[in-house]
PDB file of C-alpha atoms in Angstrom:
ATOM      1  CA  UNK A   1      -9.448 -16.954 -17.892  1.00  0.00           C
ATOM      2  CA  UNK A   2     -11.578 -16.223 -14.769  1.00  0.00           C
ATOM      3  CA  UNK A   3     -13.959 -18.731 -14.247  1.00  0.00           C
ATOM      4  CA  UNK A   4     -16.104 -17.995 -11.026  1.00  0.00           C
ATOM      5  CA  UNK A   5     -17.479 -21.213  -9.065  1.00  0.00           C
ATOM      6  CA  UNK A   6     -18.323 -20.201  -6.102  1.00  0.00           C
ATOM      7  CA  UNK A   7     -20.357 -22.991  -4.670  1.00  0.00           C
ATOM      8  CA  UNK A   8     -22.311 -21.433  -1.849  1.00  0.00           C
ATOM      9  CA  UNK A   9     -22.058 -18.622   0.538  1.00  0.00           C
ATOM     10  CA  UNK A  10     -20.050 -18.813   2.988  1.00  0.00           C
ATOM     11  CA  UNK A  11     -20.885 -18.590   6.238  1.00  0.00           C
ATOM     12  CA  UNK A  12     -22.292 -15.785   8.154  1.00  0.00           C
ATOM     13  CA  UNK A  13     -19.986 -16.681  11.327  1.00  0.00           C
ATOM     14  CA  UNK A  14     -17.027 -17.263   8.821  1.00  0.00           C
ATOM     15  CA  UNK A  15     -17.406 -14.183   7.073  1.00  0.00           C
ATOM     16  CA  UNK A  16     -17.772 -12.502  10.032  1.00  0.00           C
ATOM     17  CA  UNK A  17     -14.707 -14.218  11.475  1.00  0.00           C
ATOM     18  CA  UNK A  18     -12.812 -12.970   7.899  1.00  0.00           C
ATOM     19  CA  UNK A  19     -13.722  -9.561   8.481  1.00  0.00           C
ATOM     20  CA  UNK A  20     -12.800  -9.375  11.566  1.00  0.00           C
ATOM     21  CA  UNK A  21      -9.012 -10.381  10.707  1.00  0.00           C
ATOM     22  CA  UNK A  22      -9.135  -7.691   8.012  1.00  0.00           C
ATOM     23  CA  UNK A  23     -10.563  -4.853  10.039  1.00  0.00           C
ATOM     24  CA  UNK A  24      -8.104  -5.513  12.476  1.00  0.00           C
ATOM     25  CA  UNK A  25      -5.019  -5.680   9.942  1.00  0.00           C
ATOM     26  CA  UNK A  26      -6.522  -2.451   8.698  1.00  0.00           C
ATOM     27  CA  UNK A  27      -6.359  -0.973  11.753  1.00  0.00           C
ATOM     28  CA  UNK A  28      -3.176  -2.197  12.971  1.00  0.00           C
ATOM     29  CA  UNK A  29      -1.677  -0.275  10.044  1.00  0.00           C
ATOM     30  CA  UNK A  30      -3.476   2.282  10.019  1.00  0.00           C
ATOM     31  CA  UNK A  31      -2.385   3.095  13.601  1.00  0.00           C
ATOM     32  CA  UNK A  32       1.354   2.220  12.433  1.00  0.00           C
ATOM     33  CA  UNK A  33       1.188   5.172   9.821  1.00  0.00           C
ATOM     34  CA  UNK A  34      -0.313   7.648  12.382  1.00  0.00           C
ATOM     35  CA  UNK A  35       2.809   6.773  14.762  1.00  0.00           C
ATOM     36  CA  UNK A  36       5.031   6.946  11.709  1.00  0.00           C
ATOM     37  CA  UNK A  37       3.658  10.220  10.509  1.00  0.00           C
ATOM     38  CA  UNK A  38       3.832  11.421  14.111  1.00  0.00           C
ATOM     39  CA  UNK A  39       7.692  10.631  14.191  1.00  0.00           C
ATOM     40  CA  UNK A  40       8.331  12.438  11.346  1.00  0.00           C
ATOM     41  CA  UNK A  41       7.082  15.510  12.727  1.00  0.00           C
ATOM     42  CA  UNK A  42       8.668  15.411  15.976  1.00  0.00           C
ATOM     43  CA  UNK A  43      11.953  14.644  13.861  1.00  0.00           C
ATOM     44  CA  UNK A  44      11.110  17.757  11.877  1.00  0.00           C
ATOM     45  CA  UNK A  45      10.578  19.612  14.791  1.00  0.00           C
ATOM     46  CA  UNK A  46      14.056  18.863  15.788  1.00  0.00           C
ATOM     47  CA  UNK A  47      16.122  19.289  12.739  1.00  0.00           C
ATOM     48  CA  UNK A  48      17.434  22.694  13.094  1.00  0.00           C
ATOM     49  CA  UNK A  49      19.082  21.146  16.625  1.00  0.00           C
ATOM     50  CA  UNK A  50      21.209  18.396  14.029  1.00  0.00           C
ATOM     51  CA  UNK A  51      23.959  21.449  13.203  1.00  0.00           C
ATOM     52  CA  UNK A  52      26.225  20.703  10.531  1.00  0.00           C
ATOM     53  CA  UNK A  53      26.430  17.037   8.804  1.00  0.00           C
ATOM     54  CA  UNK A  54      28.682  15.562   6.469  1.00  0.00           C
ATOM     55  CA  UNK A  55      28.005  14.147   3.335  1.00  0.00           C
ATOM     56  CA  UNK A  56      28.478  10.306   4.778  1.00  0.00           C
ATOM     57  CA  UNK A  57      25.572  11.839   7.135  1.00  0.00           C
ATOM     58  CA  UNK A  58      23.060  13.111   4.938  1.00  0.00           C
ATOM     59  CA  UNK A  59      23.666   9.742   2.027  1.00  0.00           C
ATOM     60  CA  UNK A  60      22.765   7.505   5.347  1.00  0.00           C
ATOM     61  CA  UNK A  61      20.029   9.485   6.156  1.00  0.00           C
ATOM     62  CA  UNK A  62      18.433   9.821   2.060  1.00  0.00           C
ATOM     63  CA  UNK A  63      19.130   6.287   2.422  1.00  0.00           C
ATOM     64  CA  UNK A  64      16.875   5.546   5.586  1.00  0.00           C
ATOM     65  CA  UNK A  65      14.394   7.783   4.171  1.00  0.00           C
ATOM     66  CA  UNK A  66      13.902   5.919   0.808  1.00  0.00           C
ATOM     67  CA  UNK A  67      13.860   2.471   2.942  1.00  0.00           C
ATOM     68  CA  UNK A  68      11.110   4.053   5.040  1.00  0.00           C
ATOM     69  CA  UNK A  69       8.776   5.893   2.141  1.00  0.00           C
ATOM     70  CA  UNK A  70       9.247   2.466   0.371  1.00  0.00           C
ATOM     71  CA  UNK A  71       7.726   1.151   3.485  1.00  0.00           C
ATOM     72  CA  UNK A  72       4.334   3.482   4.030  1.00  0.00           C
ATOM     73  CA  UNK A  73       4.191   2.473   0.118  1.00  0.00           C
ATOM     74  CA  UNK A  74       4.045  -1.103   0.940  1.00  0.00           C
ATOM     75  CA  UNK A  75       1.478  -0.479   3.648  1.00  0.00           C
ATOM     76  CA  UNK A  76      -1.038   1.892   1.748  1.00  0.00           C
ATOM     77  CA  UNK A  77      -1.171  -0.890  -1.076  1.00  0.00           C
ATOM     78  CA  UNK A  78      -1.441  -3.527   1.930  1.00  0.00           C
ATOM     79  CA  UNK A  79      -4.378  -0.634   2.902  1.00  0.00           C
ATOM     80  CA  UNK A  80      -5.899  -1.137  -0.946  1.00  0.00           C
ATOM     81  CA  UNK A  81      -5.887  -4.772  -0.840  1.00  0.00           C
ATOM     82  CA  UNK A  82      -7.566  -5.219   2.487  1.00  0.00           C
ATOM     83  CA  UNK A  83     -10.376  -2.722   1.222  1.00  0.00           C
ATOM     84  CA  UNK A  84     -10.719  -4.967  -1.898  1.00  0.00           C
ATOM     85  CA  UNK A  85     -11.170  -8.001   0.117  1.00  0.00           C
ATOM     86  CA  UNK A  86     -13.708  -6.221   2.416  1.00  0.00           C
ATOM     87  CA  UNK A  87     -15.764  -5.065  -0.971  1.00  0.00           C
ATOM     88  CA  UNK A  88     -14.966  -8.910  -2.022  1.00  0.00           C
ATOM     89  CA  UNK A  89     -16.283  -9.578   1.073  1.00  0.00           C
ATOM     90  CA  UNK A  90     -19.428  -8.255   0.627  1.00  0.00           C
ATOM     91  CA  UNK A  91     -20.556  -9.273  -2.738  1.00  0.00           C
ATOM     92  CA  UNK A  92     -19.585 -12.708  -1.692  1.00  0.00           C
ATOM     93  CA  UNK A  93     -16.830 -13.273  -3.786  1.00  0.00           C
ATOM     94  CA  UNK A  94     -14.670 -13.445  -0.698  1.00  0.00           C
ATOM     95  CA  UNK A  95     -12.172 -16.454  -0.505  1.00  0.00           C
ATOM     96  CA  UNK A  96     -12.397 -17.741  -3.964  1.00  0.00           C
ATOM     97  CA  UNK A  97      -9.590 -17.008  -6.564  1.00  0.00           C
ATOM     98  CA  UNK A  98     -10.490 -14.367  -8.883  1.00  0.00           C
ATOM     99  CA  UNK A  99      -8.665 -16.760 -11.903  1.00  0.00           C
ATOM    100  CA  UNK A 100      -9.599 -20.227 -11.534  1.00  0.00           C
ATOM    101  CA  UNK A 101     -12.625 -19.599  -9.219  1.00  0.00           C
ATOM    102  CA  UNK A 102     -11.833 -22.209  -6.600  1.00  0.00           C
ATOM    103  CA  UNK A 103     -11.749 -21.869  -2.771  1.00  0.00           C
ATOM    104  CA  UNK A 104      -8.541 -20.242  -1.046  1.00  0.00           C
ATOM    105  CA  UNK A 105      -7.606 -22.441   1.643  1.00  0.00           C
ATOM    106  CA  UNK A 106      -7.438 -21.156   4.935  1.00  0.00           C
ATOM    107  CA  UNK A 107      -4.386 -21.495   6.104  1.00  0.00           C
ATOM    108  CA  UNK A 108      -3.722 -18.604   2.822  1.00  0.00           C
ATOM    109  CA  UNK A 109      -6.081 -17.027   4.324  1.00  0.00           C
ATOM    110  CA  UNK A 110      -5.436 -16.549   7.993  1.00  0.00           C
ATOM    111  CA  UNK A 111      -1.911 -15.636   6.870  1.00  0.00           C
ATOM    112  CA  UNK A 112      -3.086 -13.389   3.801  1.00  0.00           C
ATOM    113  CA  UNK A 113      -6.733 -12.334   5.145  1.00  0.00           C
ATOM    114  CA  UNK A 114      -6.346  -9.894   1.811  1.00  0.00           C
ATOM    115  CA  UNK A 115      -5.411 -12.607  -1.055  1.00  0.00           C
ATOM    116  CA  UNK A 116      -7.516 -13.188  -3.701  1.00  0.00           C
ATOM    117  CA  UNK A 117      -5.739 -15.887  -5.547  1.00  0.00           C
ATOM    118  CA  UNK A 118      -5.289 -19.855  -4.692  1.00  0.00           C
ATOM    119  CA  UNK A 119      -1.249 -20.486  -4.031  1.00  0.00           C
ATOM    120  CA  UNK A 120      -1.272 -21.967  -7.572  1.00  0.00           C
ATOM    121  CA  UNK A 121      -2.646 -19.411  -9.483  1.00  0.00           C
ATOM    122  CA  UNK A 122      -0.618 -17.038  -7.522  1.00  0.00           C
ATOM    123  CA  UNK A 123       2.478 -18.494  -8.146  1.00  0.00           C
ATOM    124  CA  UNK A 124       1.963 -19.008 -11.891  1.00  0.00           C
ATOM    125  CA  UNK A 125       1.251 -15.211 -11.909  1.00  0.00           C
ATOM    126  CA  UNK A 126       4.667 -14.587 -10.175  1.00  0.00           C
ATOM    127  CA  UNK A 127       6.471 -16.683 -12.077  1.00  0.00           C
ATOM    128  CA  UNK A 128       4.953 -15.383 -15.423  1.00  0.00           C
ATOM    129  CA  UNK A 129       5.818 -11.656 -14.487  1.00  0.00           C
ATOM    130  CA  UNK A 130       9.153 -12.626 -13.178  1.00  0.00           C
ATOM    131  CA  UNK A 131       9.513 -14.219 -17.179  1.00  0.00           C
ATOM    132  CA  UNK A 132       8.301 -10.718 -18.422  1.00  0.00           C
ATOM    133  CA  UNK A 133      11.141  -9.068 -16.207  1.00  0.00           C
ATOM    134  CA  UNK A 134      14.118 -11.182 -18.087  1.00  0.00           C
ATOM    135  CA  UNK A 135      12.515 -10.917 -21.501  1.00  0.00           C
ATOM    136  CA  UNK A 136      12.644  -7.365 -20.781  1.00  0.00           C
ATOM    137  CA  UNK A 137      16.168  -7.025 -18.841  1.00  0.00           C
ATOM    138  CA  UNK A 138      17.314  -9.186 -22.077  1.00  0.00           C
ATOM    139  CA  UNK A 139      15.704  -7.013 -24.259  1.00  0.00           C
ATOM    140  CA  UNK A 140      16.986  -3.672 -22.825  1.00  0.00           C
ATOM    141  CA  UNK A 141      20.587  -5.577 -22.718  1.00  0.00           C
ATOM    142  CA  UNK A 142      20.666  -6.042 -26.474  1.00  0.00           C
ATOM    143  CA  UNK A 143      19.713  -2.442 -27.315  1.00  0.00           C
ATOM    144  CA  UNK A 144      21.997  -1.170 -24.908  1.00  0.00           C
ATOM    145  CA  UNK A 145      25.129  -2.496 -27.209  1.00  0.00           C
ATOM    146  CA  UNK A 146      23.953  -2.296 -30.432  1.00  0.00           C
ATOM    147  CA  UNK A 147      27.186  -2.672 -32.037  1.00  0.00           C
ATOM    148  CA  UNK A 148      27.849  -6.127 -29.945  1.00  0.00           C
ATOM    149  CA  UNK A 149      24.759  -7.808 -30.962  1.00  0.00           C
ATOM    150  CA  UNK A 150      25.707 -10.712 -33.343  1.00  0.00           C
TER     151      UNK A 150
END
């Protein structure tokens, strides 16, 4: 159902305005994972100095680590969508909703410089995969008790 109507450029000084919140975001994360990825070797570096932990120890410490891979996950997609706004960006496309075709408004946009749907076509996206997540949770309920299903 994507229906482009993009009704005019924008702007030169807009765009460039737009691009310059996403280059900055970019880089603002990019120089997050450098630090990141600079703590984890200096962490590395002094592991063999930790001695002996206990298992209450190491479960806190899996546990930290899965919070912060899940992290540098969240910011390489955040990476990904920022590069598809730039290329968005450049054919023009920029700042219109890639379902219904109408303009983002701006306050989406300072806040997400990277989002390339309206709040309502958004939402009704979130909303219809949240749907697909209980039809499926339901789904895997019933086959999980075979027996009990009526």
């Amino acid at each position: 159902m994507r229906r482009v109507t993009t009704q005019g450029r924008m702007s030169d000084a807009r765009s460039d305005e737009l691009r310059g919140l996403l280059e900055e975001r970019r880089r603002e994360i990019i120089g997050e994972l450098h630090h990141k990825m600079r703590d984890v070797r200096d962490e590395n570096a002094a592991a063999p100095d930790q001695g002996v932990r206990d298992e209450a120890e190491i479960s806190e410490a899996e546990i930290q680590d899965d919070i912060e891979f899940a992290v540098l996950q969240m910011k390489a997609e955040t990476l990904q969508k920022i590069a598809d706004a730039l290329h968005r960006l450049e054919r023009g496309t920029f700042g219109y909703c890639e379902e219904c075709g109408t303009e983002i408004a701006e306050r989406r946009l300072r806040a997400l410089p990277f989002a390339a749907r309206c709040t309502a076509c958004e939402q009704a996206r979130e909303t219809a995969i949240e749907r697909r997540h209980h039809q499926d949770a339901r789904r895997g309920a019933v086959s999980l008790f075979p027996d009990m299903a009526a």
